[in-house]
Each structure stands twice: as C-alpha cells, then as structure tokens.
C-alpha cells in the first residue's frame, strides 16, 4: 500500500479555492503513511459511514441483506391486490410512464412482469413537448374509453390531483407508483405507493432515496406474493424477478438516485444481470453504446442512460420502453441505433442552449440560484443544461424554455447541490401561487411558470434558498480517500478501489491525490477537455484529463503551468483500456501547487 512520498502541508487550498481533506475527517498532509489498519475496501466503506459491524453486508450488497418487506409501504398491499386481480381476470392494463430513463425502465419492468404472468399490458408515454410531465386527465380518460380498466402511472402522478380526479370520474382505477415529493393532500387513486409521502416518515427515512423503478420492483415482489397466496402458481412457474434487476440498475443510476442501502444492492446485482445480456433490448443498447465489455455503473449514467433519454428529449418518447420490452433482435438493433442518432442531435441542441444560458450568468452572479430563461430553447435539454450550470457555478440552477412569442408559460427544469432541497422549494413556490405547476425531489425539479411571474419566482427562490446555498458553499471541499506517489496509481489499485462500489450519488467514488508531479504535456481535446501527461520524481507517469475545463481557472492553470512547477492532482482513478495494455488514468476534479 502506497504512502505519502513527500509532505504537502503547503497545500491549504487548491487552484479552485477548495480545501482538501480526508473523507470523514481532517487531512494531515504533513507526515505519516495512510495508516490503514484494515484493507482498502474496508477503509473506503468506513469513510462512507458504514459501521464496523456492518462491513461484510456492505462489502457485497445483496437483496437478501437490504430488501424490506414491500408491505411496509402504505398502499402497497392495495396496489398488489388490484394488480393481481387484473392478472387473474385478464383485464386490459396500461402502464403510463414518464419520458425519462426512470419512467422508461419502470414501465418496462411492469410490462415485462405482467408478460411473465401471462398478461400483455399496453404502455403510454406522454410527449414532452405536447403534453408535458405527468399524467393528463384527457389521456387517462382516453385510455379508459379505449378499454383500459386499470392504469398504473410510474415515475409520475404523485401531484396529479386534477388528472386523477378525471380518471376517477370516468370509472377507471389508477395505481400511482412514484418517488417524487408529495403535498399533504394526496390525489384520488386506487393506491398511491411512494416512500416520499408525508405520512411515510419511517419508510421515507430508510427508502426515500429509491427511484421509481425501485418502487416498481417492490410492487412486483408484492404482486407475485399476492398471486402466490391465491394459488396462481399452483399450475405455472413463478417469474424470475431477479431478471428485471438490469432495468432497476439502469433507472436508479440514470435518475441520480443515492447509491446507498437498497439502491446499492439493486445496482450491484443489476449489473450482473446486465452482463448476461438476456434482455434483447438492453443488449442492443449496450452494443449501440460501443461497449465491448460488461457495463459498469458509470456506463449506465454516461452511455446507456443518455440514449434512452434522447427519445423523450428530442425524438419519440416511447422508444425507450419499446426497446426495453421487445423480443425481436432486429427491432431492438434498429431502435438502439435511432436512439444513438437522437443522442447526437440532443448534444448539438444542448450545446446551443447552454451557450445562451451561460451568456445570462454574469447578470445573476449575486443570486443564490441562477434562473435562466430564453425563447426558443428546446425543453428537452433544459434539465441537462441546468446540470451543466450547476457544475459551473457550484449552485443550484433553474433553466426555463419560454417557448414562442405567443406562449404564456415557460417550462423549467432545475438541478441542485447536496444540502439544498430544490424539490421542496419548488413545491413551496407552487403553493405560494408563483408557479402553475411544479414538483420534484431534493436534487432535481420541474416547473411551469407564467412569464409575468418569472421575476417574482426568481426573487422568492433566491430568498428561500440563500442560506442553504451559502451553507453548502462554505462546506465545499475535496474529499480524498488516498494519497499516492505517481507510480502507485496502477490498474491493480483501480480494480481494488472499485471493490467498494458501485459508486454514484450519495456513495462517492474514491478520490485519490497523486503527486507531486510535473506536467510534461498539456493540450485541449474534444469539447474543451484538458488532457495531461505528468511525471513524478519516482519516474511514474500519469495520464489525466479534466473534462470541460479549458476555459475554467483550473484548466488555464494546467495549460500554462511551467515545467518546473510541481502539483498534486486530485480525481477519480479509472482504467484506460484503449491501448495494447490497460493503464490507470486520472479523471481530474482539482489540482494544487506543491511548491
């Protein structure tokens, strides 16, 4: 195990102005080894809040160890009973999903479940531009009149009071499976299963981080259990629910759900299922993403997820569900190729909107939450752009597409930072009469706002969240897990570090400090990425890249550092397997001068 090779006590703050610290404690840069009394994986788990007596359970997260009794959720038994009734009676069931990855995977999961139970369910995914987020009353009534006696909404519906009232009046049963924040008054539904209901304090504390697809998987368990109790499987084989975990993993990671507890088990086991390539559509998606190996957690968020999302953002909203439920390899291949093409189109549109949004940032530098709005901005990319602005500013951000000149309302999307509950603020703004509609969860939210209320909303949001944003900003730091000499960053070490995964939101990947190094070569590649080749006194060479940083303070410092200046580099280690043999490289988050 590598130790500090030189004191770096002069590194108080970094080039980006952040303090470096050990994860879970203060960092002593000046002396001594890393001092691990346990193995590396154990130390990584302990640094992420795991108790020593819980190390083995967390080291290999399994469903058996983390899965709750689904009946602990309110309305779960009602939902399972109604769904089982539909299966037994052969009713016409429609799964109504959101147009993002969580919605697509949730819908695909229930469709595949019902198919295994002998019932072919329909699906309905609303058009982002024409219908907007969530179930519309008109669509629910139309589905009922077309023969659906049961509609299950997934990843939406928790705030759809008017739409569900229309469905009730039409006489159709609706089950809501959601994870977004709820108001105190719930919409009228046959069952509303959501760990983030206000009357779910205990279950919310334990499982409020679940994505909708995770809640849908719990419903699948409860439904099979209900059918088993009714003797449904006396003459047929029970479905293999584990085969659905690839969908759960994809939806959980793509929705940026916190990867601790049950979600870690979902993703860890789901990646194994994904590697088997049993789902024809998932296999085609992996191939379209040009992955020549089994997907990793980061692949779900950066390769597979964006392709599914592209259908809902700039193409046909139902493409994701169709891909993930088809049995036809040719159809799967065609849909996956279409989604890849749409993803490229999405990137071009996103870049144009991002440039326009960034042009407005200077005028809002004093705001705690930038609220950026423009006419003609594509609503399908505003969430991604809000995320980019959040990364750039370190603050929550709202991006609003105002539509054409005749439009009275703008559609907005927001992304937040740890410690700032944006979803609760958006619900508060709606209840204060500043928004036509709005909701979400802590890290992401959507809204509809009248043009003439936009400034009032921005001022209200600024006042509501200023203290939270300030507190979160003060605590900004770079949390490190290891400090290494350059020669210590090896593929073997990277593989060991990954043993504490899967990593994602709420379960951060290991960040290492490597140095001191001198920059041998620095250049700009791709869309503003700064690429480095560095060398240390131990003759170890490290390749590193800082994404989208060419115009930032960090990128400029790296590009113009003299050959005599030494640095410590901080970032996430990964394996670069493009060359003849695997090499370790660093995805840079920060850097600090060593002298």
GROMACS .gro file of N, CA and C in nm, residues 422-538:
model
  351
  422UNK      N    1  -3.414   2.126  -0.354
  422UNK     CA    2  -3.479   2.207  -0.457
  422UNK      C    3  -3.624   2.166  -0.477
  423UNK      N    4  -3.652   2.035  -0.470
  423UNK     CA    5  -3.789   1.989  -0.490
  423UNK      C    6  -3.886   2.050  -0.391
  424UNK      N    7  -3.847   2.054  -0.262
  424UNK     CA    8  -3.934   2.113  -0.159
  424UNK      C    9  -3.955   2.262  -0.186
  425UNK      N   10  -3.851   2.331  -0.234
  425UNK     CA   11  -3.865   2.474  -0.263
  425UNK      C   12  -3.961   2.498  -0.379
  426UNK      N   13  -3.954   2.413  -0.481
  426UNK     CA   14  -4.042   2.428  -0.597
  426UNK      C   15  -4.187   2.403  -0.555
  427UNK      N   16  -4.210   2.303  -0.472
  427UNK     CA   17  -4.346   2.279  -0.422
  427UNK      C   18  -4.394   2.399  -0.341
  428UNK      N   19  -4.304   2.456  -0.260
  428UNK     CA   20  -4.340   2.575  -0.184
  428UNK      C   21  -4.375   2.693  -0.273
  429UNK      N   22  -4.301   2.710  -0.382
  429UNK     CA   23  -4.331   2.819  -0.475
  429UNK      C   24  -4.465   2.798  -0.543
  430UNK      N   25  -4.497   2.674  -0.573
  430UNK     CA   26  -4.626   2.646  -0.633
  430UNK      C   27  -4.739   2.676  -0.534
  431UNK      N   28  -4.721   2.634  -0.411
  431UNK     CA   29  -4.823   2.659  -0.309
  431UNK      C   30  -4.838   2.807  -0.278
  432UNK      N   31  -4.732   2.885  -0.303
  432UNK     CA   32  -4.737   3.030  -0.283
  432UNK      C   33  -4.799   3.103  -0.402
  433UNK      N   34  -4.839   3.029  -0.504
  433UNK     CA   35  -4.903   3.090  -0.620
  433UNK      C   36  -4.809   3.146  -0.723
  434UNK      N   37  -4.680   3.111  -0.714
  434UNK     CA   38  -4.582   3.165  -0.807
  434UNK      C   39  -4.564   3.076  -0.930
  435UNK      N   40  -4.611   2.953  -0.924
  435UNK     CA   41  -4.595   2.859  -1.034
  435UNK      C   42  -4.730   2.800  -1.073
  436UNK      N   43  -4.743   2.769  -1.199
  436UNK     CA   44  -4.862   2.698  -1.247
  436UNK      C   45  -4.857   2.553  -1.201
  437UNK      N   46  -4.739   2.493  -1.205
  437UNK     CA   47  -4.718   2.356  -1.162
  437UNK      C   48  -4.573   2.341  -1.125
  438UNK      N   49  -4.545   2.237  -1.046
  438UNK     CA   50  -4.407   2.213  -1.010
  438UNK      C   51  -4.394   2.104  -0.906
  439UNK      N   52  -4.279   2.038  -0.905
  439UNK     CA   53  -4.251   1.934  -0.808
  439UNK      C   54  -4.116   1.873  -0.836
  440UNK      N   55  -4.083   1.768  -0.762
  440UNK     CA   56  -3.955   1.702  -0.783
  440UNK      C   57  -3.903   1.641  -0.656
  441UNK      N   58  -3.772   1.622  -0.650
  441UNK     CA   59  -3.709   1.573  -0.529
  441UNK      C   60  -3.591   1.663  -0.496
  442UNK      N   61  -3.512   1.624  -0.397
  442UNK     CA   62  -3.410   1.715  -0.344
  442UNK      C   63  -3.313   1.765  -0.450
  443UNK      N   64  -3.272   1.678  -0.542
  443UNK     CA   65  -3.166   1.713  -0.636
  443UNK      C   66  -3.216   1.758  -0.772
  444UNK      N   67  -3.344   1.742  -0.801
  444UNK     CA   68  -3.396   1.779  -0.933
  444UNK      C   69  -3.543   1.815  -0.923
  445UNK      N   70  -3.587   1.907  -1.008
  445UNK     CA   71  -3.726   1.951  -1.004
  445UNK      C   72  -3.767   2.003  -1.141
  446UNK      N   73  -3.897   2.004  -1.165
  446UNK     CA   74  -3.953   2.060  -1.287
  446UNK      C   75  -4.062   2.160  -1.250
  447UNK      N   76  -4.093   2.251  -1.342
  447UNK     CA   77  -4.190   2.355  -1.311
  447UNK      C   78  -4.250   2.414  -1.437
  448UNK      N   79  -4.365   2.475  -1.420
  448UNK     CA   80  -4.429   2.557  -1.524
  448UNK      C   81  -4.457   2.692  -1.461
  449UNK      N   82  -4.414   2.799  -1.528
  449UNK     CA   83  -4.428   2.933  -1.471
  449UNK      C   84  -4.483   3.029  -1.577
  450UNK      N   85  -4.574   3.117  -1.534
  450UNK     CA   86  -4.623   3.222  -1.623
  450UNK      C   87  -4.512   3.325  -1.645
  451UNK      N   88  -4.504   3.378  -1.766
  451UNK     CA   89  -4.397   3.472  -1.798
  451UNK      C   90  -4.396   3.591  -1.703
  452UNK      N   91  -4.515   3.640  -1.668
  452UNK     CA   92  -4.520   3.760  -1.585
  452UNK      C   93  -4.492   3.732  -1.438
  453UNK      N   94  -4.471   3.605  -1.403
  453UNK     CA   95  -4.437   3.571  -1.264
  453UNK      C   96  -4.291   3.527  -1.251
  454UNK      N   97  -4.220   3.531  -1.362
  454UNK     CA   98  -4.085   3.476  -1.362
  454UNK      C   99  -3.992   3.548  -1.265
  455UNK      N  100  -3.991   3.682  -1.267
  455UNK     CA  101  -3.903   3.757  -1.178
  455UNK      C  102  -3.942   3.739  -1.033
  456UNK      N  103  -4.074   3.736  -1.006
  456UNK     CA  104  -4.120   3.715  -0.869
  456UNK      C  105  -4.074   3.577  -0.819
  457UNK      N  106  -4.085   3.479  -0.906
  457UNK     CA  107  -4.043   3.344  -0.869
  457UNK      C  108  -3.893   3.340  -0.840
  458UNK      N  109  -3.812   3.403  -0.927
  458UNK     CA  110  -3.667   3.402  -0.908
  458UNK      C  111  -3.629   3.470  -0.776
  459UNK      N  112  -3.695   3.581  -0.744
  459UNK     CA  113  -3.666   3.652  -0.619
  459UNK      C  114  -3.707   3.567  -0.498
  460UNK      N  115  -3.824   3.504  -0.507
  460UNK     CA  116  -3.873   3.421  -0.396
  460UNK      C  117  -3.779   3.303  -0.373
  461UNK      N  118  -3.736   3.238  -0.482
  461UNK     CA  119  -3.647   3.123  -0.472
  461UNK      C  120  -3.513   3.164  -0.412
  462UNK      N  121  -3.464   3.281  -0.452
  462UNK     CA  122  -3.337   3.330  -0.402
  462UNK      C  123  -3.344   3.350  -0.250
  463UNK      N  124  -3.453   3.411  -0.207
  463UNK     CA  125  -3.470   3.436  -0.063
  463UNK      C  126  -3.488   3.305   0.013
  464UNK      N  127  -3.563   3.212  -0.044
  464UNK     CA  128  -3.592   3.085   0.023
  464UNK      C  129  -3.466   3.001   0.042
  465UNK      N  130  -3.377   3.000  -0.056
  465UNK     CA  131  -3.265   2.906  -0.055
  465UNK      C  132  -3.129   2.970  -0.028
  466UNK      N  133  -3.124   3.102  -0.011
  466UNK     CA  134  -2.994   3.170   0.003
  466UNK      C  135  -2.912   3.113   0.119
  467UNK      N  136  -2.974   3.093   0.233
  467UNK     CA  137  -2.899   3.044   0.349
  467UNK      C  138  -2.849   2.902   0.326
  468UNK      N  139  -2.934   2.818   0.267
  468UNK     CA  140  -2.894   2.679   0.241
  468UNK      C  141  -2.778   2.673   0.142
  469UNK      N  142  -2.787   2.755   0.036
  469UNK     CA  143  -2.681   2.756  -0.065
  469UNK      C  144  -2.550   2.807  -0.003
  470UNK      N  145  -2.560   2.911   0.080
  470UNK     CA  146  -2.440   2.966   0.144
  470UNK      C  147  -2.375   2.861   0.233
  471UNK      N  148  -2.456   2.789   0.309
  471UNK     CA  149  -2.401   2.686   0.397
  471UNK      C  150  -2.336   2.575   0.316
  472UNK      N  151  -2.401   2.536   0.208
  472UNK     CA  152  -2.345   2.430   0.123
  472UNK      C  153  -2.216   2.476   0.057
  473UNK      N  154  -2.210   2.603   0.018
  473UNK     CA  155  -2.091   2.656  -0.048
  473UNK      C  156  -1.972   2.664   0.047
  474UNK      N  157  -1.999   2.703   0.172
  474UNK     CA  158  -1.892   2.712   0.271
  474UNK      C  159  -1.828   2.575   0.293
  475UNK      N  160  -1.912   2.472   0.287
  475UNK     CA  161  -1.861   2.337   0.314
  475UNK      C  162  -1.800   2.271   0.192
  476UNK      N  163  -1.790   2.343   0.078
  476UNK     CA  164  -1.732   2.284  -0.041
  476UNK      C  165  -1.588   2.245  -0.015
  477UNK      N  166  -1.556   2.124  -0.046
  477UNK     CA  167  -1.421   2.077  -0.026
  477UNK      C  168  -1.398   1.958  -0.118
  478UNK      N  169  -1.273   1.916  -0.124
  478UNK     CA  170  -1.237   1.797  -0.200
  478UNK      C  171  -1.206   1.688  -0.100
  479UNK      N  172  -1.291   1.588  -0.094
  479UNK     CA  173  -1.273   1.478   0.000
  479UNK      C  174  -1.189   1.369  -0.065
  480UNK      N  175  -1.078   1.335  -0.001
  480UNK     CA  176  -0.983   1.238  -0.054
  480UNK      C  177  -0.984   1.109   0.026
  481UNK      N  178  -0.960   0.999  -0.043
  481UNK     CA  179  -0.953   0.869   0.021
  481UNK      C  180  -0.810   0.816   0.031
  482UNK      N  181  -0.725   0.850  -0.066
  482UNK     CA  182  -0.588   0.801  -0.068
  482UNK      C  183  -0.496   0.908  -0.123
  483UNK      N  184  -0.370   0.907  -0.080
  483UNK     CA  185  -0.266   0.989  -0.139
  483UNK      C  186  -0.156   0.897  -0.188
  484UNK      N  187  -0.114   0.916  -0.313
  484UNK     CA  188  -0.026   0.819  -0.378
  484UNK      C  189   0.092   0.887  -0.445
  485UNK      N  190   0.203   0.816  -0.448
  485UNK     CA  191   0.310   0.851  -0.541
  485UNK      C  192   0.265   0.814  -0.681
  486UNK      N  193   0.311   0.885  -0.784
  486UNK     CA  194   0.264   0.858  -0.921
  486UNK      C  195   0.274   0.711  -0.961
  487UNK      N  196   0.383   0.644  -0.923
  487UNK     CA  197   0.398   0.503  -0.962
  487UNK      C  198   0.298   0.413  -0.890
  488UNK      N  199   0.234   0.464  -0.786
  488UNK     CA  200   0.138   0.384  -0.712
  488UNK      C  201   0.002   0.373  -0.777
  489UNK      N  202  -0.024   0.457  -0.878
  489UNK     CA  203  -0.154   0.453  -0.946
  489UNK      C  204  -0.147   0.348  -1.057
  490UNK      N  205  -0.195   0.229  -1.029
  490UNK     CA  206  -0.185   0.115  -1.120
  490UNK      C  207  -0.324   0.059  -1.149
  491UNK      N  208  -0.338  -0.017  -1.257
  491UNK     CA  209  -0.467  -0.084  -1.283
  491UNK      C  210  -0.510  -0.174  -1.168
  492UNK      N  211  -0.414  -0.240  -1.104
  492UNK     CA  212  -0.449  -0.328  -0.992
  492UNK      C  213  -0.511  -0.248  -0.878
  493UNK      N  214  -0.456  -0.129  -0.851
  493UNK     CA  215  -0.513  -0.046  -0.745
  493UNK      C  216  -0.654  -0.001  -0.783
  494UNK      N  217  -0.674   0.038  -0.908
  494UNK     CA  218  -0.805   0.082  -0.952
  494UNK      C  219  -0.908  -0.029  -0.933
  495UNK      N  220  -0.872  -0.150  -0.969
  495UNK     CA  221  -0.964  -0.263  -0.952
  495UNK      C  222  -0.996  -0.285  -0.805
  496UNK      N  223  -0.897  -0.267  -0.719
  496UNK     CA  224  -0.921  -0.282  -0.575
  496UNK      C  225  -1.017  -0.175  -0.525
  497UNK      N  226  -0.997  -0.051  -0.567
  497UNK     CA  227  -1.084   0.058  -0.524
  497UNK      C  228  -1.228   0.033  -0.567
  498UNK      N  229  -1.245  -0.023  -0.686
  498UNK     CA  230  -1.380  -0.047  -0.736
  498UNK      C  231  -1.454  -0.153  -0.653
  499UNK      N  232  -1.380  -0.226  -0.570
  499UNK     CA  233  -1.441  -0.327  -0.486
  499UNK      C  234  -1.535  -0.270  -0.381
  500UNK      N  235  -1.528  -0.141  -0.357
  500UNK     CA  236  -1.619  -0.077  -0.261
  500UNK      C  237  -1.742  -0.018  -0.330
  501UNK      N  238  -1.754  -0.040  -0.461
  501UNK     CA  239  -1.867   0.013  -0.537
  501UNK      C  240  -1.990  -0.072  -0.523
  502UNK      N  241  -2.096  -0.043  -0.601
  502UNK     CA  242  -2.098   0.060  -0.705
  502UNK      C  243  -2.104   0.201  -0.647
  503UNK      N  244  -2.049   0.297  -0.722
  503UNK     CA  245  -2.040   0.435  -0.677
  503UNK      C  246  -2.135   0.523  -0.756
  504UNK      N  247  -2.179   0.629  -0.692
  504UNK     CA  248  -2.268   0.725  -0.757
  504UNK      C  249  -2.313   0.827  -0.655
  505UNK      N  250  -2.426   0.891  -0.682
  505UNK     CA  251  -2.480   0.991  -0.592
  505UNK      C  252  -2.500   0.930  -0.453
  506UNK      N  253  -2.448   0.998  -0.351
  506UNK     CA  254  -2.464   0.951  -0.214
  506UNK      C  255  -2.365   0.845  -0.172
  507UNK      N  256  -2.290   0.790  -0.266
  507UNK     CA  257  -2.187   0.690  -0.237
  507UNK      C  258  -2.069   0.721  -0.330
  508UNK      N  259  -1.998   0.829  -0.299
  508UNK     CA  260  -1.900   0.883  -0.394
  508UNK      C  261  -1.785   0.788  -0.422
  509UNK      N  262  -1.743   0.788  -0.547
  509UNK     CA  263  -1.629   0.708  -0.586
  509UNK      C  264  -1.503   0.756  -0.518
  510UNK      N  265  -1.406   0.667  -0.498
  510UNK     CA  266  -1.282   0.705  -0.430
  510UNK      C  267  -1.208   0.813  -0.507
  511UNK      N  268  -1.167   0.915  -0.435
  511UNK     CA  269  -1.087   1.021  -0.496
  511UNK      C  270  -0.946   1.012  -0.438
  512UNK      N  271  -0.848   1.012  -0.526
  512UNK     CA  272  -0.710   0.998  -0.483
  512UNK      C  273  -0.634   1.126  -0.517
  513UNK      N  274  -0.533   1.155  -0.435
  513UNK     CA  275  -0.438   1.262  -0.464
  513UNK      C  276  -0.309   1.197  -0.509
  514UNK      N  277  -0.257   1.240  -0.621
  514UNK     CA  278  -0.135   1.184  -0.679
  514UNK      C  279  -0.033   1.294  -0.697
  515UNK      N  280   0.090   1.269  -0.650
  515UNK     CA  281   0.191   1.372  -0.669
  515UNK      C  282   0.311   1.351  -0.577
  516UNK      N  283   0.398   1.454  -0.576
  516UNK     CA  284   0.396   1.569  -0.667
  516UNK      C  285   0.437   1.526  -0.809
  517UNK      N  286   0.384   1.599  -0.907
  517UNK     CA  287   0.415   1.571  -1.047
  517UNK      C  288   0.447   1.701  -1.120
  518UNK      N  289   0.516   1.685  -1.232
  518UNK     CA  290   0.537   1.796  -1.325
  518UNK      C  291   0.462   1.765  -1.453
  519UNK      N  292   0.408   1.866  -1.516
  519UNK     CA  293   0.332   1.846  -1.640
  519UNK      C  294   0.428   1.842  -1.758
  520UNK      N  295   0.430   1.728  -1.825
  520UNK     CA  296   0.513   1.713  -1.944
  520UNK      C  297   0.442   1.768  -2.067
  521UNK      N  298   0.312   1.745  -2.076
  521UNK     CA  299   0.235   1.789  -2.191
  521UNK      C  300   0.094   1.822  -2.146
  522UNK      N  301   0.041   1.933  -2.197
  522UNK     CA  302  -0.098   1.971  -2.169
  522UNK      C  303  -0.159   2.026  -2.297
  523UNK      N  304  -0.276   1.976  -2.335
  523UNK     CA  305  -0.344   2.029  -2.452
  523UNK      C  306  -0.495   2.016  -2.434
  524UNK      N  307  -0.568   2.077  -2.527
  524UNK     CA  308  -0.714   2.076  -2.523
  524UNK      C  309  -0.763   1.976  -2.627
  525UNK      N  310  -0.853   1.888  -2.586
  525UNK     CA  311  -0.909   1.789  -2.676
  525UNK      C  312  -1.061   1.792  -2.664
  526UNK      N  313  -1.127   1.744  -2.769
  526UNK     CA  314  -1.273   1.734  -2.765
  526UNK      C  315  -1.339   1.867  -2.740
  527UNK      N  316  -1.445   1.866  -2.659
  527UNK     CA  317  -1.523   1.987  -2.631
  527UNK      C  318  -1.470   2.058  -2.507
  528UNK      N  319  -1.347   2.106  -2.517
  528UNK     CA  320  -1.291   2.184  -2.407
  528UNK      C  321  -1.235   2.102  -2.294
  529UNK      N  322  -1.191   1.978  -2.321
  529UNK     CA  323  -1.131   1.895  -2.216
  529UNK      C  324  -0.980   1.920  -2.214
  530UNK      N  325  -0.921   1.929  -2.096
  530UNK     CA  326  -0.777   1.947  -2.082
  530UNK      C  327  -0.713   1.812  -2.052
  531UNK      N  328  -0.621   1.772  -2.139
  531UNK     CA  329  -0.554   1.643  -2.126
  531UNK      C  330  -0.410   1.665  -2.081
  532UNK      N  331  -0.364   1.583  -1.987
  532UNK     CA  332  -0.230   1.599  -1.931
  532UNK      C  333  -0.152   1.468  -1.938
  533UNK      N  334  -0.021   1.483  -1.953
  533UNK     CA  335   0.074   1.375  -1.925
  533UNK      C  336   0.170   1.431  -1.822
  534UNK      N  337   0.184   1.363  -1.709
  534UNK     CA  338   0.267   1.415  -1.600
  534UNK      C  339   0.368   1.310  -1.557
  535UNK      N  340   0.470   1.356  -1.485
  535UNK     CA  341   0.575   1.267  -1.438
  535UNK      C  342   0.612   1.304  -1.296
  536UNK      N  343   0.642   1.200  -1.214
  536UNK     CA  344   0.682   1.224  -1.076
  536UNK      C  345   0.828   1.193  -1.055
  537UNK      N  346   0.876   1.227  -0.936
  537UNK     CA  347   1.017   1.202  -0.903
  537UNK      C  348   1.047   1.053  -0.898
  538UNK      N  349   0.945   0.970  -0.880
  538UNK     CA  350   0.966   0.825  -0.877
  538UNK      C  351   0.960   0.763  -1.016
   0.00000   0.00000   0.00000
